[in-house]
mmCIF file of C-alpha atoms in Angstrom:
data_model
loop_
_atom_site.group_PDB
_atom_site.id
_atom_site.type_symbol
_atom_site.label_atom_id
_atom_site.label_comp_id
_atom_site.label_asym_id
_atom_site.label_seq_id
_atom_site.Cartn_x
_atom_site.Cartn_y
_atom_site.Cartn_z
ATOM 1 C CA UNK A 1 23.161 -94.736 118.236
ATOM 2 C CA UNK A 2 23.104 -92.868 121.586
ATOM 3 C CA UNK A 3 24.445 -89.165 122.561
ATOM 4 C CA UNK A 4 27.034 -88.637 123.232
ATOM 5 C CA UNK A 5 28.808 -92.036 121.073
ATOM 6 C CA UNK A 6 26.567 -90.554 118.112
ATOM 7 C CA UNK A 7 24.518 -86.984 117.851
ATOM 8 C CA UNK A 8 21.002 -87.300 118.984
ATOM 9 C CA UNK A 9 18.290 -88.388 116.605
ATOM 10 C CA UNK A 10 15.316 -86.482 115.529
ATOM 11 C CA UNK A 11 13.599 -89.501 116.580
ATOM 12 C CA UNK A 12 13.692 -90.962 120.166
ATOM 13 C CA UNK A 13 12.243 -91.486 123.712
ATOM 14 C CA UNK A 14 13.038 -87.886 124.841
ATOM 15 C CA UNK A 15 16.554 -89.611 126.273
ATOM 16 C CA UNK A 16 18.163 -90.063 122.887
ATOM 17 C CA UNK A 17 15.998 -88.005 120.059
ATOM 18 C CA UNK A 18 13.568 -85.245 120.915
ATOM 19 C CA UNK A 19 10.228 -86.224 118.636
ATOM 20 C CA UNK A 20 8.166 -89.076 119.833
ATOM 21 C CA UNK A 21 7.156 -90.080 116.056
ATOM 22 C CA UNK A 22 6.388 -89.566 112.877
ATOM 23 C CA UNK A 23 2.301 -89.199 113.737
ATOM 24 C CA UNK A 24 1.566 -87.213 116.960
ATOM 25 C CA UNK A 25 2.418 -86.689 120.718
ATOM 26 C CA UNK A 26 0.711 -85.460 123.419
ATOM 27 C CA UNK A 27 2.537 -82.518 123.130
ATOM 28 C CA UNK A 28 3.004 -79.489 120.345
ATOM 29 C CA UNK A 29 5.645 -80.012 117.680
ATOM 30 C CA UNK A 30 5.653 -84.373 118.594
ATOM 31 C CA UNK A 31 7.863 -83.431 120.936
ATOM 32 C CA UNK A 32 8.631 -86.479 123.132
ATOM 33 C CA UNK A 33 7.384 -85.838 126.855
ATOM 34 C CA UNK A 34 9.241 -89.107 128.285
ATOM 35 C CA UNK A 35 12.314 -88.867 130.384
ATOM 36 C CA UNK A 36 12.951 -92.849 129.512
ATOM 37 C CA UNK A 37 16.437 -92.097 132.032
ATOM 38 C CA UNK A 38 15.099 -90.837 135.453
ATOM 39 C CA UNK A 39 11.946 -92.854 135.605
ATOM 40 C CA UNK A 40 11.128 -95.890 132.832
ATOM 41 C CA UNK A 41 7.879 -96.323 133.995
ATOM 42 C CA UNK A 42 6.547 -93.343 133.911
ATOM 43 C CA UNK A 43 4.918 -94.393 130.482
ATOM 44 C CA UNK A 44 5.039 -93.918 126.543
ATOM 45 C CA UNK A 45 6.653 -91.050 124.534
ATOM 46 C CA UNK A 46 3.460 -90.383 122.270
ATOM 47 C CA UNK A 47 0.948 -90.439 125.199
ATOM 48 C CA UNK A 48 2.971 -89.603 128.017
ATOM 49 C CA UNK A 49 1.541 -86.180 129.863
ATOM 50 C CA UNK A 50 2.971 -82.957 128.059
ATOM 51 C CA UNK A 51 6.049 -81.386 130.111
ATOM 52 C CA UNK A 52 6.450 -77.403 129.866
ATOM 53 C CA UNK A 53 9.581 -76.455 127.770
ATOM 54 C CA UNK A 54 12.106 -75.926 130.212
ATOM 55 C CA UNK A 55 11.210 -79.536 131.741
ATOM 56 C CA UNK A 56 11.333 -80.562 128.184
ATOM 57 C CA UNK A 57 15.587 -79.169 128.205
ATOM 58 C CA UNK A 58 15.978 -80.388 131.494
ATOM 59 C CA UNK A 59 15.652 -83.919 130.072
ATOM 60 C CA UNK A 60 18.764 -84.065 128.507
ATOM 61 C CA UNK A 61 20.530 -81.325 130.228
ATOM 62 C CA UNK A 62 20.318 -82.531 133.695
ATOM 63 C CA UNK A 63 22.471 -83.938 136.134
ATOM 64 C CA UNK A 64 22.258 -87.651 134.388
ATOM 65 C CA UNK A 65 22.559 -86.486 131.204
ATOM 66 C CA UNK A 66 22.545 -87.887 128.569
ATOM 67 C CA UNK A 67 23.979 -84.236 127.867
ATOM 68 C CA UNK A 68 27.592 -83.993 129.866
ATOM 69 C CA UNK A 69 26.280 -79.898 130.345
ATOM 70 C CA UNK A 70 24.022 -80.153 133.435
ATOM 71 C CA UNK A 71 22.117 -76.545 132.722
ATOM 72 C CA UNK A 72 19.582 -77.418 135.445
ATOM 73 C CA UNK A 73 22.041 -77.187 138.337
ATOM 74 C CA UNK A 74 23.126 -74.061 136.880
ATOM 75 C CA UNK A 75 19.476 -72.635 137.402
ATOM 76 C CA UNK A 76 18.676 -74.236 141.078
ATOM 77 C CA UNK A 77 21.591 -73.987 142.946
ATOM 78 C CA UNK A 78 21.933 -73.915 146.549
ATOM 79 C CA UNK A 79 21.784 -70.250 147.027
ATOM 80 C CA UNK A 80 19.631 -67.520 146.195
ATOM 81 C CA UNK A 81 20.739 -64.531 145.982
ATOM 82 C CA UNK A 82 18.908 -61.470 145.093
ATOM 83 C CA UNK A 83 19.806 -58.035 145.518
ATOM 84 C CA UNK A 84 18.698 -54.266 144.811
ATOM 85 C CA UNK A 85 21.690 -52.628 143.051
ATOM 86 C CA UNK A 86 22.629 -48.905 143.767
ATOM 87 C CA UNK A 87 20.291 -47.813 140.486
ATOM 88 C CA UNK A 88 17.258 -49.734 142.020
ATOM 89 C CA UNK A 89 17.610 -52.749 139.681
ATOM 90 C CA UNK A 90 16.586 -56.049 141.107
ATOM 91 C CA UNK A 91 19.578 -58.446 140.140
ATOM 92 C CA UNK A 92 20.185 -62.185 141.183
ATOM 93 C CA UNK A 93 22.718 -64.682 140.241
ATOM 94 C CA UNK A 94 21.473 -66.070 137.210
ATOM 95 C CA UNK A 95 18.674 -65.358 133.824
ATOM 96 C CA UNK A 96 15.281 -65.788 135.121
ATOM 97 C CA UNK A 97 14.184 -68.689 133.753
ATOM 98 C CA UNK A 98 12.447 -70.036 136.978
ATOM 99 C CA UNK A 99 8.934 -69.395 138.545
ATOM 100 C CA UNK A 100 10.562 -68.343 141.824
ATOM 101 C CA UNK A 101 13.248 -65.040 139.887
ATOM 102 C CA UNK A 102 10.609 -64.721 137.447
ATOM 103 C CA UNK A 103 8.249 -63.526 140.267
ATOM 104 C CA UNK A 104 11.421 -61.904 141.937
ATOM 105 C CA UNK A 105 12.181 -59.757 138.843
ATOM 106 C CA UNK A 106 8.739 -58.623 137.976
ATOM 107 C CA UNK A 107 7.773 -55.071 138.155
ATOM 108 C CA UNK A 108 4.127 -53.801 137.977
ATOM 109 C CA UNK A 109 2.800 -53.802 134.031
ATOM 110 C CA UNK A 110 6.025 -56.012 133.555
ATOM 111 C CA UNK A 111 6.319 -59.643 134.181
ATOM 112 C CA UNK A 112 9.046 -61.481 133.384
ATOM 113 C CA UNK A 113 8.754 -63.449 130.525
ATOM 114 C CA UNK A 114 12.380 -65.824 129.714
ATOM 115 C CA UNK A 115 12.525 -69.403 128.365
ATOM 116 C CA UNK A 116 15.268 -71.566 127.052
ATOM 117 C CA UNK A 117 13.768 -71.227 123.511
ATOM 118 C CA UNK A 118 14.063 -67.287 123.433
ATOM 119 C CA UNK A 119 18.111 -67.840 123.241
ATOM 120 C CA UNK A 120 18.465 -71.115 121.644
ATOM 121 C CA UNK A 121 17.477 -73.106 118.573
ATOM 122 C CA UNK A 122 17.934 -76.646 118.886
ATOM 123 C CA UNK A 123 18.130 -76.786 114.906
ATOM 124 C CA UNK A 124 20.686 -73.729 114.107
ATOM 125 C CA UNK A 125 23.912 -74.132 115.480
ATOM 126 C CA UNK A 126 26.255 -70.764 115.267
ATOM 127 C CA UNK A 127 28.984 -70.679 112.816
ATOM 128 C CA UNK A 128 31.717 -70.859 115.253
ATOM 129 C CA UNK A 129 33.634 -73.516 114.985
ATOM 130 C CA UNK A 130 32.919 -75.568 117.867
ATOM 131 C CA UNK A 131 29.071 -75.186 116.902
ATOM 132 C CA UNK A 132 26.835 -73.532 119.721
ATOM 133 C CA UNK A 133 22.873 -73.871 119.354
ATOM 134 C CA UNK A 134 22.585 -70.013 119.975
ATOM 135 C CA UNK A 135 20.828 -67.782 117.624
ATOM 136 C CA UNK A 136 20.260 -64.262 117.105
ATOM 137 C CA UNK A 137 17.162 -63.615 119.504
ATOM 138 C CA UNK A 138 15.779 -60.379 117.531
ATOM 139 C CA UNK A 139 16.138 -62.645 114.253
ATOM 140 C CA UNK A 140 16.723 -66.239 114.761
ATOM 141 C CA UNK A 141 19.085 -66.800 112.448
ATOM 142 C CA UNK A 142 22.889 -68.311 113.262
ATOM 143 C CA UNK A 143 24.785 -65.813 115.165
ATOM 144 C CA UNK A 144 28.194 -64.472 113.092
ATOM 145 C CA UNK A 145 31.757 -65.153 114.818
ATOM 146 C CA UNK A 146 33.112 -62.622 116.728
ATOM 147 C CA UNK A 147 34.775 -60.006 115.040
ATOM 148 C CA UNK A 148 36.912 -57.242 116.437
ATOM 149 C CA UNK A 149 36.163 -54.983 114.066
ATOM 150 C CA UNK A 150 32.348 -56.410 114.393
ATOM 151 C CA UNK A 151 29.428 -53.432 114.713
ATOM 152 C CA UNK A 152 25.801 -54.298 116.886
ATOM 153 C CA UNK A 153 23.604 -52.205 114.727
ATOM 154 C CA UNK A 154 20.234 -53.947 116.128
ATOM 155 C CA UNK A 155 17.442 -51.677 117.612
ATOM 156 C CA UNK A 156 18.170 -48.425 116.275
ATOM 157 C CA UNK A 157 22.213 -48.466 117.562
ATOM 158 C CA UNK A 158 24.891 -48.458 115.256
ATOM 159 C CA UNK A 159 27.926 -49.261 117.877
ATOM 160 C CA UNK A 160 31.279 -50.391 116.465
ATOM 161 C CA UNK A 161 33.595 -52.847 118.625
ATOM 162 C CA UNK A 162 36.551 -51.089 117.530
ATOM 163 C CA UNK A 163 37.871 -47.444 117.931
ATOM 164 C CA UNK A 164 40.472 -47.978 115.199
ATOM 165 C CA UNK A 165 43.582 -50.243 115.393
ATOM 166 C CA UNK A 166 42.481 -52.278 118.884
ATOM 167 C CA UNK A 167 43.332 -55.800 119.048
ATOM 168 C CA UNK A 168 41.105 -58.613 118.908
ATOM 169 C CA UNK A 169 40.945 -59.918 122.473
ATOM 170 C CA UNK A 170 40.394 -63.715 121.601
ATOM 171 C CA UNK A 171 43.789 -63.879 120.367
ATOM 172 C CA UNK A 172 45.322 -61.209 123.251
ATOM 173 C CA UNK A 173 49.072 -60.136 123.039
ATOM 174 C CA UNK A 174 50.438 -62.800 124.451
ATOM 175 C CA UNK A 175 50.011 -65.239 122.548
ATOM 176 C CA UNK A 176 50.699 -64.655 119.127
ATOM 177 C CA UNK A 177 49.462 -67.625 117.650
ATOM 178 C CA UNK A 178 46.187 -66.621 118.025
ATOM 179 C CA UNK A 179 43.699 -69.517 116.167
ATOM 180 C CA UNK A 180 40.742 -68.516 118.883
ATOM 181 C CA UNK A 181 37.436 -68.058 117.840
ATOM 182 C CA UNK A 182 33.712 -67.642 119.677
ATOM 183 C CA UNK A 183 30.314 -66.662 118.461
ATOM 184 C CA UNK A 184 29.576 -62.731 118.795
ATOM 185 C CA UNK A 185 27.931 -63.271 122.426
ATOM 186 C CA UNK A 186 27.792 -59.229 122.232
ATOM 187 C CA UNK A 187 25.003 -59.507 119.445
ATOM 188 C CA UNK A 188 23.197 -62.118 121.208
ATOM 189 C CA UNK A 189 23.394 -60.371 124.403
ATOM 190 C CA UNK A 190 22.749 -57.156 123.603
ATOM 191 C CA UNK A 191 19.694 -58.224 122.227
ATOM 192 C CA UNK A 192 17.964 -58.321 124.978
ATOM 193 C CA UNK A 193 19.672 -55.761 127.068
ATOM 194 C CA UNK A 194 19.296 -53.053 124.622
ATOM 195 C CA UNK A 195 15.667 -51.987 125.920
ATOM 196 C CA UNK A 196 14.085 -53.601 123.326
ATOM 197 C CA UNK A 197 13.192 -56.673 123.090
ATOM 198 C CA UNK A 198 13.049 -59.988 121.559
ATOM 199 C CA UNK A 199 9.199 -61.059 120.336
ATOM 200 C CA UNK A 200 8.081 -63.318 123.043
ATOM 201 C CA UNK A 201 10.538 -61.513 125.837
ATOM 202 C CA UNK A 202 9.539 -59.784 128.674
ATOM 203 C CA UNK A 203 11.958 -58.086 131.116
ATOM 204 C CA UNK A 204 11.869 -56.361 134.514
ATOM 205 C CA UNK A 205 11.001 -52.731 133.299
ATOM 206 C CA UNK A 206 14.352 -51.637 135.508
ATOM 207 C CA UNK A 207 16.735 -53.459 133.769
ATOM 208 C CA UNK A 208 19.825 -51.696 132.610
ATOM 209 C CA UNK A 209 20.538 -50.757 129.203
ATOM 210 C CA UNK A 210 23.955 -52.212 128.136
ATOM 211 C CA UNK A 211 23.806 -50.921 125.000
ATOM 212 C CA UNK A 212 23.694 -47.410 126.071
ATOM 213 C CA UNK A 213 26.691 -48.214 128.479
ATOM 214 C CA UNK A 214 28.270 -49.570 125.516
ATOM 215 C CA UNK A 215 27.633 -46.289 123.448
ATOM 216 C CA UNK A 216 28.537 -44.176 126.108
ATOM 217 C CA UNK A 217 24.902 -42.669 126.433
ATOM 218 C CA UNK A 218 24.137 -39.560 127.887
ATOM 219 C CA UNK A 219 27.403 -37.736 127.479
ATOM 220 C CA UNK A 220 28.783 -41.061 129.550
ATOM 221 C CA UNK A 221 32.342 -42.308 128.298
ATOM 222 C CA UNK A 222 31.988 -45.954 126.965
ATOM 223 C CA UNK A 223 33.072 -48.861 128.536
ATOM 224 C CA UNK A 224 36.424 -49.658 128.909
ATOM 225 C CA UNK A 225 35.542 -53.546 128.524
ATOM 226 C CA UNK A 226 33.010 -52.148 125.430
ATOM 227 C CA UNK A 227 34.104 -50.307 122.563
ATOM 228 C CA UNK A 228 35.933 -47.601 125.066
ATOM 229 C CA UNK A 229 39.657 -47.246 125.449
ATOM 230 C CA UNK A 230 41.321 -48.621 128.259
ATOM 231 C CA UNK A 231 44.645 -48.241 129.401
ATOM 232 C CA UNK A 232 48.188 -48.575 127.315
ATOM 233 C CA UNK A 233 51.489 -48.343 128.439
ATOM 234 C CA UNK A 234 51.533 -44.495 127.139
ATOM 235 C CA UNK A 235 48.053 -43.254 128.284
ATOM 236 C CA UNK A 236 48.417 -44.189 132.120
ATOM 237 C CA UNK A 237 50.673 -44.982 134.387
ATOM 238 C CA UNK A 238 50.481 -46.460 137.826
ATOM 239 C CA UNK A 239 47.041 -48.072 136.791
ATOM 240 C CA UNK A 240 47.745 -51.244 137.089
ATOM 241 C CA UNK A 241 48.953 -54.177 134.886
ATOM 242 C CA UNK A 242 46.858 -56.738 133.506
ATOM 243 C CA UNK A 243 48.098 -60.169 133.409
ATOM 244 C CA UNK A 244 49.470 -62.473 130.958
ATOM 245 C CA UNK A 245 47.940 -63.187 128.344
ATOM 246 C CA UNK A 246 46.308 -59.853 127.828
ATOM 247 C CA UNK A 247 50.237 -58.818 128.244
ATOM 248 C CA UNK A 248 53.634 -60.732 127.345
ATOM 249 C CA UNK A 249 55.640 -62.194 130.143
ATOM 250 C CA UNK A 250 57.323 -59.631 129.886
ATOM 251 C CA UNK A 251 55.014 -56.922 130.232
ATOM 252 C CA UNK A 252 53.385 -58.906 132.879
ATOM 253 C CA UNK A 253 56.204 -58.921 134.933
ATOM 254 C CA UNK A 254 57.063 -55.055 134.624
ATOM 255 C CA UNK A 255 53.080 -54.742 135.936
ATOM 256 C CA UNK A 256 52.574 -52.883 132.314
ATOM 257 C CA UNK A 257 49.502 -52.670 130.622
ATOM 258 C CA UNK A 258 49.112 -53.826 126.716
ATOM 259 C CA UNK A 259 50.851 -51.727 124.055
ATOM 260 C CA UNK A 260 47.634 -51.249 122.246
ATOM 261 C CA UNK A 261 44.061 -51.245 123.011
ATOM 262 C CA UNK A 262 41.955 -53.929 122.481
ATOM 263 C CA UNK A 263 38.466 -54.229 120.863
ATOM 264 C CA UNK A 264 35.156 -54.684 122.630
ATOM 265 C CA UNK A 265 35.432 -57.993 124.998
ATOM 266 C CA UNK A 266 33.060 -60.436 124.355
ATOM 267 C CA UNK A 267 30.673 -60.692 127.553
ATOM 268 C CA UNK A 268 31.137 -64.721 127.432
ATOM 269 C CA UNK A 269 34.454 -63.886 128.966
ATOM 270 C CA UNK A 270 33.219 -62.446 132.733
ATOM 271 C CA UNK A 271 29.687 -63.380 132.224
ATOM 272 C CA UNK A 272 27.702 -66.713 132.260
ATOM 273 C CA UNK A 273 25.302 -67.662 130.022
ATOM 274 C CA UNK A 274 22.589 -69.412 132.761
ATOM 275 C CA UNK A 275 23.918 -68.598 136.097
ATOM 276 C CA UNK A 276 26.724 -68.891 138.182
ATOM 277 C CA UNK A 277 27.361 -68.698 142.165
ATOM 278 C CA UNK A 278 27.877 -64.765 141.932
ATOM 279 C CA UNK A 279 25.435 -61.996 141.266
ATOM 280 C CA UNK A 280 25.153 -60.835 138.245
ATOM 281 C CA UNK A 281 26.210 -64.505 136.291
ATOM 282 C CA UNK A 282 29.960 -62.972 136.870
ATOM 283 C CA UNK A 283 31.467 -66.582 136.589
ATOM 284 C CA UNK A 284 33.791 -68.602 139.005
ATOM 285 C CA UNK A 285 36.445 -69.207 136.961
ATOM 286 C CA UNK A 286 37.824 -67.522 133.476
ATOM 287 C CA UNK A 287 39.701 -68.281 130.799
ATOM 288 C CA UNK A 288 41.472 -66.155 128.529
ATOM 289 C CA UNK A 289 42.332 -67.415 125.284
ATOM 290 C CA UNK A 290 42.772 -71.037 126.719
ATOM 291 C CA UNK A 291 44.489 -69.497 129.902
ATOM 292 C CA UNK A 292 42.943 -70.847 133.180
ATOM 293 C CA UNK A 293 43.439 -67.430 134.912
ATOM 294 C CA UNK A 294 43.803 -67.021 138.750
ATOM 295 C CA UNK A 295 43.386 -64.385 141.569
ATOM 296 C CA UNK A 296 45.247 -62.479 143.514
ATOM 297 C CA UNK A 297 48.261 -59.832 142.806
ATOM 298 C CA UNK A 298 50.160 -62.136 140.274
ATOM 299 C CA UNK A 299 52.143 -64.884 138.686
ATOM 300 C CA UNK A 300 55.088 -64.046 139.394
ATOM 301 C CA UNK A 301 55.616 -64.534 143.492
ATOM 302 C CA UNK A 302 54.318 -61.357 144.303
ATOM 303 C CA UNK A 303 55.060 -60.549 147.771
ATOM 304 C CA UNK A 304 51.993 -61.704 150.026
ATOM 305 C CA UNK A 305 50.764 -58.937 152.127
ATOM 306 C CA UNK A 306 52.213 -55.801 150.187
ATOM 307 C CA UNK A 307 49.551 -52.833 149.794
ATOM 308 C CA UNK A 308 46.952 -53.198 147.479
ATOM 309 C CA UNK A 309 47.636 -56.416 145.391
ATOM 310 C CA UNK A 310 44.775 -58.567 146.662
ATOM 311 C CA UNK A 311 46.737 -61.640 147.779
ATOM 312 C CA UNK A 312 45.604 -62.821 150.813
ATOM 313 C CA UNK A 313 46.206 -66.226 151.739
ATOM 314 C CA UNK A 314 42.904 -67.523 151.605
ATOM 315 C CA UNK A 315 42.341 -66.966 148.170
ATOM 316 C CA UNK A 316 45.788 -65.910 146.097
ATOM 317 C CA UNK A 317 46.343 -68.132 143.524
ATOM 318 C CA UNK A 318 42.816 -69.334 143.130
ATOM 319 C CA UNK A 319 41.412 -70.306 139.893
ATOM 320 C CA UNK A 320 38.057 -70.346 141.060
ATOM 321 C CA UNK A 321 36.580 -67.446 143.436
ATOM 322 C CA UNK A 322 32.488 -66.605 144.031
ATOM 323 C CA UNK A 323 31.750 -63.153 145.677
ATOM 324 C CA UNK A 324 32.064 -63.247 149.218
ATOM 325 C CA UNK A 325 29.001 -63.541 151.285
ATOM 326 C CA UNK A 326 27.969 -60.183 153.247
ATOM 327 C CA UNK A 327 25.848 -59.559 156.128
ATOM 328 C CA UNK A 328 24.189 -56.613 155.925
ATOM 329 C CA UNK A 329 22.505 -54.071 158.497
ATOM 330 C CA UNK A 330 18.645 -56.674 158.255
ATOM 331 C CA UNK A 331 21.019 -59.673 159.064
ATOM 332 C CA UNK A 332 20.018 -61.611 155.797
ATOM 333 C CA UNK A 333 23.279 -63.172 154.240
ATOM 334 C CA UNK A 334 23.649 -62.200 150.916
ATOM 335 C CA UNK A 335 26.297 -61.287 148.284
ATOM 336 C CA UNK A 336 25.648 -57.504 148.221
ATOM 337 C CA UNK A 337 26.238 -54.748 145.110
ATOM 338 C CA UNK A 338 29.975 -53.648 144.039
ATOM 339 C CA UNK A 339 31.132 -55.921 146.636
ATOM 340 C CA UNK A 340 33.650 -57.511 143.825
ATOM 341 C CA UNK A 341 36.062 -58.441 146.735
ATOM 342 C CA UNK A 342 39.120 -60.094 144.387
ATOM 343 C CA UNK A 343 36.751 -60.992 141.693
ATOM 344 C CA UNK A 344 38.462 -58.525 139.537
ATOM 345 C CA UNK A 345 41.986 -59.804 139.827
ATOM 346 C CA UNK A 346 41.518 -62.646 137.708
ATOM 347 C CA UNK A 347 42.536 -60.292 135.004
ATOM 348 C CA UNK A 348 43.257 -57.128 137.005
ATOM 349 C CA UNK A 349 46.279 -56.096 139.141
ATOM 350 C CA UNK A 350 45.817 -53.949 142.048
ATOM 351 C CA UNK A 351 49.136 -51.533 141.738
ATOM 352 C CA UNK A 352 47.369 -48.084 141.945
ATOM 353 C CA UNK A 353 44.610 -49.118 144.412
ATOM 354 C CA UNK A 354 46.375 -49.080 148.119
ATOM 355 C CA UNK A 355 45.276 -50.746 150.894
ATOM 356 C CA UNK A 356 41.940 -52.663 149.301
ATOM 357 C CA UNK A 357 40.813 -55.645 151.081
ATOM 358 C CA UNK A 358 38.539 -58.204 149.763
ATOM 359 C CA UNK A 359 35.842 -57.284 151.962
ATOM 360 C CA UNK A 360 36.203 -53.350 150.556
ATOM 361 C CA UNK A 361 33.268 -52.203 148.141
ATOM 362 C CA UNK A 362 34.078 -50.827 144.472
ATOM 363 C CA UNK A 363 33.152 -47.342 143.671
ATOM 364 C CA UNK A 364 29.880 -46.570 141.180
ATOM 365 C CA UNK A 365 32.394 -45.795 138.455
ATOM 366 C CA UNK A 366 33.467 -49.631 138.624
ATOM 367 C CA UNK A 367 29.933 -50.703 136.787
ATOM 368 C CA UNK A 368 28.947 -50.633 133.100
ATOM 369 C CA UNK A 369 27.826 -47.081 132.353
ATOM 370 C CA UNK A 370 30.444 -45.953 135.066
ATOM 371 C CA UNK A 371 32.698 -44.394 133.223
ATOM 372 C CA UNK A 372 35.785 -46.449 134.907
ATOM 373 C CA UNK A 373 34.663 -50.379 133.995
#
């Protein structure tokens, strides 16, 4: 059989299995070179010319399949954007898997070294239940479900997810029959962006250590989204309210935060893993805990136009939202640092911050390693 009426075979024409034979390719590991989909002609899958490796994904995870997850669009979009953030970090919108943000994301003594085979293993799928071919980078070996009280102890750290008591955020307050589960995309992640890493890796020399954000580094607090403390109803008031299902109806209604803390967030949940039409992969649409969430002040026919909720017309209610393009002082469109616009309201309500505008930059505290993110 065929992917997707049957899994792929070991065996194929590079459409259908990924090894050209049983005695030899033109390329290492008889890996089949063919794309028998786009182009039939193009010749044989043991003597066809060798492809590099991310061709060699592209194959199957392309825009006609036969994968239904088109990973190359997600890398060559229509827009470009790249960026100096306020530390001096060069970011972009997505991992640099290309020629053109490898080159971008190079720094003198460091060139950028990323491939699709540095995250995934095509033969280990994670023990999550719905099976993702992600892998430990430091070890390749499966990656563990995500825990809340989980610990990343790679590299030297020793940071636990949970500061005693905090809820698991897969299964968030409200909805209590929880059944939600994920791969721990903080130990893959962090793998990389914990300043050292991965055999084979090479990253800009600027890039920011999330790990030491996460461990509150440097006398920093941690982050709120990491293994910090965020707000409950009985630490703060007037901060806010997150939405349902991080709250109850209820709760959601009153514009209350949780009752309890939760444990560290799993970066799957704002980030993507290739790239996404906002800088810094912050994705386009979430979902919490099968909730399609949307932006703006709220649910509940909150009052359009009332200070500091976010709702403007053009975009209240939204399930999907990409930061908004800005023009800076050189006249080069772009989509420019800690300008979140409403990004943040797909979880977020905007009670305690009066008179914001989509078009309004964040302060430096609203970053990881901040001290208010």
């Amino acid at each position: 059989g065929s992917f997707p009426s049957s899994p792929v075979t070991c065996i194929g024409n590079g459409a259908n299995g990924c090894h050209a034979s049983g005695h030899g390719s033109e390329s290492n590991s008889l890996l089949a070179s063919w794309d028998g989909i786009s182009d039939p002609n193009l010749g044989t899958p043991a003597s066809s010319a060798p492809v590099g490796p991310i061709a060699f994904c592209y194959n199957c995870h392309d825009a006609d399949g036969p994968s239904s997850i088109d990973v190359q669009s997600q890398f060559n979009s229509g827009t470009n954007f790249q960026q100096t953030s306020g530390s001096g970090a060069l970011i972009n919108q997505r991992h640099d898997i290309t020629t053109a943000d490898q080159t971008y994301s190079s720094t003198p003594g460091f060139a950028v070294s990323l491939s699709c085979k540095d995250c995934h293993s095509v033969h280990v799928d994670s023990s999550a239940t719905h099976g993702a071919p992600v892998i430990d980078p430091d070890t390749a070996t499966p990656l563990p479900n995500y825990s809340p009280t989980g610990s990343y102890t790679d590299d030297g750290y020793n940071i636990s997810y949970n500061g005693g008591g905090d809820w698991d955020p897969l299964n968030p307050e409200g909805l209590p029959s929880g059944g939600f589960t994920e791969p721990d995309y903080i130990q893959f992640c962090l793998t990389c962006h914990d300043g050292t890493t991965p055999p084979g890796v090479t990253l800009s020399e600027d890039l920011i250590n999330m790990a030491d954000a996460y461990a509150g580094s440097g006398g920093e607090a941690q982050d709120q989204h990491g293994p910090g403390d965020g707000g409950t109803q009985t630490s703060t008031s007037g901060k806010g309210g997150l939405k349902f299902p991080w709250v109850t109806p209820a709760d959601d209604q009153a514009n209350l935060d949780p009752v309890n803390n939760y444990a560290a967030m799993n970066c799957s949940t704002c980030h993507g893993a290739h790239g996404t039409g906002s800088i810094f992969n912050l994705r386009e649409s979430i979902t919490v805990a099968g909730v399609q969430m949307t932006v703006g002040g709220g649910p509940y026919g909150t009052t359009a136009g009332a200070t500091g909720i976010l709702d403007e017309p053009s975009y209240f209610g939204s399930s999907t939202y990409t930061i908004p393009v800005q023009v800076p002082r050189n006249g080069d469109p772009t989509q420019q640092d800690h300008y979140w616009g409403a990004w943040c309201t797909f979880c977020h309500k905007m009670n305690n911050h009066p008179g914001k505008t989509e078009e309004d930059s964040c302060t430096n505290g609203h970053m990881h390693g901040g001290g208010a993110f």
